[in-house]
mmCIF file of C-alpha atoms in Angstrom:
data_model
loop_
_atom_site.group_PDB
_atom_site.id
_atom_site.type_symbol
_atom_site.label_atom_id
_atom_site.label_comp_id
_atom_site.label_asym_id
_atom_site.label_seq_id
_atom_site.Cartn_x
_atom_site.Cartn_y
_atom_site.Cartn_z
ATOM 1 C CA MET A 1 -71.901 47.715 87.299
ATOM 2 C CA LYS A 2 -71.393 45.548 90.417
ATOM 3 C CA PRO A 3 -72.814 42.166 91.358
ATOM 4 C CA GLY A 4 -75.042 42.313 94.445
ATOM 5 C CA LYS A 5 -75.268 39.825 97.297
ATOM 6 C CA SER A 6 -77.788 37.840 95.308
ATOM 7 C CA GLY A 7 -75.350 37.589 92.415
ATOM 8 C CA LYS A 8 -77.458 39.908 90.253
ATOM 9 C CA THR A 9 -75.895 42.840 88.537
ATOM 10 C CA HIS A 10 -77.162 46.303 89.614
ATOM 11 C CA VAL A 11 -77.051 49.380 87.392
ATOM 12 C CA HIS A 12 -76.254 52.611 89.274
ATOM 13 C CA GLN A 13 -78.827 55.402 88.768
ATOM 14 C CA THR A 14 -76.451 57.917 87.194
ATOM 15 C CA ILE A 15 -78.999 59.620 84.939
ATOM 16 C CA LYS A 16 -80.890 61.527 87.661
ATOM 17 C CA PRO A 17 -78.453 64.485 87.795
ATOM 18 C CA ILE A 18 -78.702 64.800 84.006
ATOM 19 C CA GLN A 19 -82.499 64.742 84.213
ATOM 20 C CA ARG A 20 -82.365 67.394 86.943
ATOM 21 C CA ILE A 21 -80.225 69.681 84.771
ATOM 22 C CA SER A 22 -82.613 69.128 81.867
ATOM 23 C CA ASN A 23 -85.611 70.028 84.035
ATOM 24 C CA MET A 24 -83.867 73.174 85.298
ATOM 25 C CA ALA A 25 -83.260 74.232 81.704
ATOM 26 C CA LYS A 26 -86.955 73.807 80.935
ATOM 27 C CA GLU A 27 -87.974 75.939 83.948
ATOM 28 C CA SER A 28 -87.284 79.173 82.103
ATOM 29 C CA THR A 29 -89.525 82.210 81.857
ATOM 30 C CA PHE A 30 -88.833 82.262 78.121
ATOM 31 C CA ASN A 31 -89.595 78.573 77.525
ATOM 32 C CA PRO A 32 -93.105 78.504 75.961
ATOM 33 C CA GLU A 33 -93.822 75.042 77.393
ATOM 34 C CA TYR A 34 -92.972 76.197 80.924
ATOM 35 C CA GLN A 35 -94.894 79.457 80.439
ATOM 36 C CA ALA A 36 -98.060 77.567 79.558
ATOM 37 C CA ALA A 37 -98.469 76.346 83.134
ATOM 38 C CA ASN A 38 -96.876 79.311 84.941
ATOM 39 C CA THR A 39 -98.827 82.571 85.110
ATOM 40 C CA ALA A 40 -95.966 84.594 86.632
ATOM 41 C CA SER A 41 -93.698 83.635 83.731
ATOM 42 C CA LYS A 42 -96.364 84.675 81.237
ATOM 43 C CA VAL A 43 -96.660 88.064 82.952
ATOM 44 C CA VAL A 44 -92.878 88.561 82.820
ATOM 45 C CA ALA A 45 -92.811 87.542 79.147
ATOM 46 C CA ALA A 46 -95.651 89.990 78.420
ATOM 47 C CA LEU A 47 -93.789 92.812 80.195
ATOM 48 C CA GLU A 48 -90.705 91.980 78.143
ATOM 49 C CA ARG A 49 -92.760 92.303 74.943
ATOM 50 C CA LEU A 50 -94.056 95.691 76.126
ATOM 51 C CA SER A 51 -90.512 96.877 76.863
ATOM 52 C CA GLU A 52 -89.593 95.866 73.309
ATOM 53 C CA ALA A 53 -92.514 97.931 72.022
ATOM 54 C CA PHE A 54 -91.242 100.990 73.915
ATOM 55 C CA ARG A 55 -87.751 100.476 72.512
ATOM 56 C CA VAL A 56 -89.107 100.265 68.966
ATOM 57 C CA LEU A 57 -91.263 103.379 69.412
ATOM 58 C CA LEU A 58 -88.325 105.315 70.872
ATOM 59 C CA TRP A 59 -85.965 104.259 68.084
ATOM 60 C CA GLN A 60 -88.482 105.154 65.377
ATOM 61 C CA GLU A 61 -89.031 108.622 66.839
ATOM 62 C CA ALA A 62 -85.323 109.212 67.444
ATOM 63 C CA LYS A 63 -84.324 108.130 63.941
ATOM 64 C CA GLN A 64 -86.936 110.395 62.388
ATOM 65 C CA HIS A 65 -85.329 113.456 64.027
ATOM 66 C CA GLY A 66 -81.668 112.433 63.910
ATOM 67 C CA ILE A 67 -81.217 112.011 67.656
ATOM 68 C CA SER A 68 -80.818 109.053 70.020
ATOM 69 C CA PRO A 69 -83.534 107.376 72.143
ATOM 70 C CA ILE A 70 -82.091 108.748 75.397
ATOM 71 C CA GLN A 71 -82.097 112.233 73.846
ATOM 72 C CA VAL A 72 -85.807 111.802 73.096
ATOM 73 C CA GLN A 73 -86.349 110.960 76.770
ATOM 74 C CA ILE A 74 -84.237 113.886 77.966
ATOM 75 C CA LEU A 75 -86.104 116.388 75.780
ATOM 76 C CA THR A 76 -89.416 115.012 77.037
ATOM 77 C CA PHE A 77 -88.262 115.229 80.667
ATOM 78 C CA LEU A 78 -86.996 118.815 80.352
ATOM 79 C CA LEU A 79 -90.292 119.816 78.771
ATOM 80 C CA HIS A 80 -92.297 118.976 81.886
ATOM 81 C CA TYR A 81 -90.152 118.951 85.034
ATOM 82 C CA PRO A 82 -89.157 121.923 87.255
ATOM 83 C CA GLU A 83 -85.728 123.548 87.112
ATOM 84 C CA LYS A 84 -84.484 122.075 90.401
ATOM 85 C CA VAL A 85 -84.466 118.542 88.945
ATOM 86 C CA ARG A 86 -83.208 119.463 85.477
ATOM 87 C CA THR A 87 -79.629 118.409 86.234
ATOM 88 C CA VAL A 88 -77.313 115.728 84.867
ATOM 89 C CA THR A 89 -77.216 114.010 88.265
ATOM 90 C CA HIS A 90 -80.991 113.810 88.563
ATOM 91 C CA LEU A 91 -81.411 112.663 84.960
ATOM 92 C CA ALA A 92 -78.853 109.890 85.493
ATOM 93 C CA THR A 93 -80.751 108.691 88.562
ATOM 94 C CA TYR A 94 -84.159 109.035 86.915
ATOM 95 C CA PHE A 95 -83.188 107.049 83.817
ATOM 96 C CA ASN A 96 -80.943 104.538 85.641
ATOM 97 C CA MET A 97 -77.912 105.566 83.597
ATOM 98 C CA THR A 98 -74.381 106.717 84.355
ATOM 99 C CA LYS A 99 -73.661 110.435 84.579
ATOM 100 C CA ALA A 100 -71.146 110.008 81.743
ATOM 101 C CA THR A 101 -73.816 108.585 79.417
ATOM 102 C CA VAL A 102 -76.237 111.399 80.226
ATOM 103 C CA SER A 103 -73.497 114.037 79.906
ATOM 104 C CA ASP A 104 -72.626 112.801 76.412
ATOM 105 C CA ALA A 105 -76.285 112.965 75.372
ATOM 106 C CA ILE A 106 -76.566 116.493 76.810
ATOM 107 C CA LYS A 107 -73.446 117.660 74.942
ATOM 108 C CA THR A 108 -74.915 116.439 71.656
ATOM 109 C CA LEU A 109 -78.232 118.218 72.294
ATOM 110 C CA GLU A 110 -76.283 121.348 73.236
ATOM 111 C CA SER A 111 -74.274 121.171 70.004
ATOM 112 C CA LYS A 112 -77.568 121.017 68.089
ATOM 113 C CA ALA A 113 -78.728 124.197 69.902
ATOM 114 C CA LEU A 114 -81.621 122.284 71.485
ATOM 115 C CA LEU A 115 -80.684 123.145 75.068
ATOM 116 C CA ASN A 116 -78.292 125.257 77.102
ATOM 117 C CA ARG A 117 -76.862 125.196 80.608
ATOM 118 C CA LYS A 118 -77.371 127.713 83.369
ATOM 119 C CA GLU A 119 -75.038 127.952 86.366
ATOM 120 C CA VAL A 120 -76.563 127.391 89.782
ATOM 121 C CA LYS A 121 -76.033 130.636 91.746
ATOM 122 C CA LYS A 122 -74.750 129.031 94.951
ATOM 123 C CA ASP A 123 -72.585 126.455 93.158
ATOM 124 C CA ASN A 124 -70.893 127.477 89.910
ATOM 125 C CA ARG A 125 -69.814 123.858 89.349
ATOM 126 C CA SER A 126 -73.450 122.811 88.937
ATOM 127 C CA HIS A 127 -75.760 123.589 86.049
ATOM 128 C CA THR A 128 -79.446 123.305 85.317
ATOM 129 C CA LEU A 129 -80.601 122.416 81.824
ATOM 130 C CA HIS A 130 -82.953 124.560 79.754
ATOM 131 C CA LEU A 131 -84.553 123.889 76.390
ATOM 132 C CA THR A 132 -84.117 126.475 73.658
ATOM 133 C CA ARG A 133 -87.078 127.462 71.480
ATOM 134 C CA GLU A 134 -85.996 124.795 68.983
ATOM 135 C CA GLY A 135 -85.593 122.285 71.806
ATOM 136 C CA ARG A 136 -89.106 122.909 73.106
ATOM 137 C CA SER A 137 -90.528 122.590 69.614
ATOM 138 C CA LEU A 138 -88.761 119.268 69.045
ATOM 139 C CA GLY A 139 -89.637 118.063 72.548
ATOM 140 C CA LYS A 140 -93.342 118.567 71.851
ATOM 141 C CA LYS A 141 -92.996 116.431 68.738
ATOM 142 C CA VAL A 142 -90.939 113.556 70.124
ATOM 143 C CA GLU A 143 -92.908 113.183 73.372
ATOM 144 C CA LYS A 144 -95.710 111.699 71.287
ATOM 145 C CA PHE A 145 -93.652 108.526 70.722
ATOM 146 C CA ALA A 146 -95.720 106.715 73.384
ATOM 147 C CA ASN A 147 -99.118 107.587 71.868
ATOM 148 C CA PRO A 148 -99.643 104.120 70.307
ATOM 149 C CA MET A 149 -99.146 102.594 73.760
ATOM 150 C CA LEU A 150 -101.503 105.151 75.310
ATOM 151 C CA ASP A 151 -104.177 104.347 72.732
ATOM 152 C CA ALA A 152 -103.890 100.640 73.566
ATOM 153 C CA VAL A 153 -104.285 101.317 77.301
ATOM 154 C CA LYS A 154 -107.327 103.520 76.640
ATOM 155 C CA ASN A 155 -109.043 100.475 75.146
ATOM 156 C CA ILE A 156 -108.993 98.850 78.594
ATOM 157 C CA PRO A 157 -112.114 99.627 80.702
ATOM 158 C CA PRO A 158 -111.395 102.388 83.294
ATOM 159 C CA GLY A 159 -111.870 100.055 86.272
ATOM 160 C CA LYS A 160 -109.380 97.577 84.823
ATOM 161 C CA GLN A 161 -106.964 100.429 84.085
ATOM 162 C CA ALA A 162 -107.012 101.361 87.789
ATOM 163 C CA GLU A 163 -106.385 97.747 88.821
ATOM 164 C CA LEU A 164 -103.527 97.485 86.335
ATOM 165 C CA LEU A 165 -102.008 100.748 87.617
ATOM 166 C CA GLU A 166 -102.074 99.522 91.215
ATOM 167 C CA GLU A 167 -100.435 96.195 90.380
ATOM 168 C CA LEU A 168 -97.757 97.855 88.239
ATOM 169 C CA LEU A 169 -96.948 100.273 91.073
ATOM 170 C CA ARG A 170 -96.592 97.329 93.464
ATOM 171 C CA LEU A 171 -94.252 95.656 90.994
ATOM 172 C CA ILE A 172 -92.182 98.843 90.684
ATOM 173 C CA LYS A 173 -91.990 99.158 94.479
ATOM 174 C CA ASP A 174 -90.769 95.574 94.774
ATOM 175 C CA LEU A 175 -88.048 96.246 92.196
ATOM 176 C CA ASN A 176 -87.138 99.449 94.084
ATOM 177 C CA GLU A 177 -86.693 97.501 97.301
ATOM 178 C CA LYS A 178 -84.456 94.982 95.527
ATOM 179 C CA LEU A 179 -82.357 97.894 94.175
ATOM 180 C CA ILE A 180 -82.991 96.824 90.584
ATOM 181 C CA ILE A 181 -84.340 100.261 89.651
ATOM 182 C CA THR A 182 -83.959 103.562 91.462
ATOM 183 C CA PRO A 183 -86.732 104.579 93.905
ATOM 184 C CA GLN A 184 -89.620 106.312 92.176
ATOM 185 C CA ARG A 185 -91.513 109.367 93.437
ATOM 186 C CA MET A 186 -94.772 107.421 93.670
ATOM 187 C CA CYS A 187 -97.409 107.027 96.371
ATOM 188 C CA PHE A 188 -96.176 103.680 97.681
ATOM 189 C CA ASN A 189 -92.734 105.183 98.445
ATOM 190 C CA CYS A 190 -94.076 108.369 100.052
ATOM 191 C CA ARG A 191 -94.204 109.142 103.774
ATOM 192 C CA PHE A 192 -97.678 110.618 103.357
ATOM 193 C CA TYR A 193 -99.097 107.342 102.043
ATOM 194 C CA GLU A 194 -100.573 104.590 104.191
ATOM 195 C CA MET A 195 -103.112 101.814 104.064
ATOM 196 C CA LYS A 196 -106.032 102.868 106.246
ATOM 197 C CA ARG A 197 -109.146 100.794 106.883
ATOM 198 C CA GLY A 198 -108.192 98.520 104.035
ATOM 199 C CA GLY A 199 -107.763 101.314 101.496
ATOM 200 C CA HIS A 200 -105.209 103.792 100.179
ATOM 201 C CA TYR A 201 -104.874 107.031 102.157
ATOM 202 C CA CYS A 202 -102.868 110.254 101.685
ATOM 203 C CA ASN A 203 -102.014 112.066 104.919
ATOM 204 C CA LEU A 204 -100.979 115.225 103.052
ATOM 205 C CA VAL A 205 -104.441 115.903 101.643
ATOM 206 C CA GLN A 206 -106.052 113.882 104.458
ATOM 207 C CA SER A 207 -108.203 111.921 102.068
ATOM 208 C CA PRO A 208 -108.765 108.323 100.941
ATOM 209 C CA LEU A 209 -107.424 107.478 97.480
ATOM 210 C CA LYS A 210 -108.982 105.314 94.820
ATOM 211 C CA SER A 211 -106.641 103.072 92.837
ATOM 212 C CA SER A 212 -107.023 105.497 89.925
ATOM 213 C CA ASP A 213 -105.796 108.348 92.198
ATOM 214 C CA LEU A 214 -102.426 106.680 92.837
ATOM 215 C CA ARG A 215 -99.528 108.545 91.231
ATOM 216 C CA VAL A 216 -96.416 107.308 89.500
ATOM 217 C CA GLU A 217 -94.807 110.741 89.940
ATOM 218 C CA CYS A 218 -96.046 113.192 92.575
ATOM 219 C CA PRO A 219 -94.733 116.787 92.999
ATOM 220 C CA GLU A 220 -95.486 116.632 96.737
ATOM 221 C CA PHE A 221 -93.574 113.369 97.177
ATOM 222 C CA ASP A 222 -91.495 112.995 100.340
ATOM 223 C CA VAL A 223 -89.553 109.769 100.739
ATOM 224 C CA ALA A 224 -90.843 107.396 103.405
ATOM 225 C CA VAL A 225 -88.611 106.478 106.334
ATOM 226 C CA LEU A 226 -88.219 102.729 106.575
ATOM 227 C CA LYS A 227 -89.639 101.297 109.769
ATOM 228 C CA LYS A 228 -87.190 99.182 111.777
#
């Protein structure tokens, strides 16, 4: 404290930085008080709860069959995708994991006689992955892990489902552009897609698209070239 020109003692305002730190701590997506007045934070918190639900469903299914959650996902993937993408490299990219992690999961599935490898003719260092009869049988069982989530979504009116799909795809695209997740083979990332007359349009089929027509994964996908 210092005396001023008037002889009065002045107290320096030293508490403001502390208050600022306290306010910053409160401005957290996971602070219920902050969430109450911030819609974006509530959306993020809701998405986090949904991700927890997926983790629980995956773990429950995996534990029931004596495999790991990533092995459940690999079996499900191999059940539905074409041979050209059934490789360790593609799986690592698709699931945002290291090749080493995926390779370890593949080795375990191979040791359980659930899949085998097939050499690529033009490159004997590369292999494609193929489910055995037992692998296909187990894959058809474990892929149902997401059914409780599917049932919940089905309770949403169809029009609202389409709106939700569109907004989720926009969110995924934004995360793609920020390199948080790998680019997805969806309409918004495809060179055939454009906004035309205020609506979605596919230049491959030369037809407008409703929100419900948008795809998360399209077999005809061709990556868009970024405009400079």
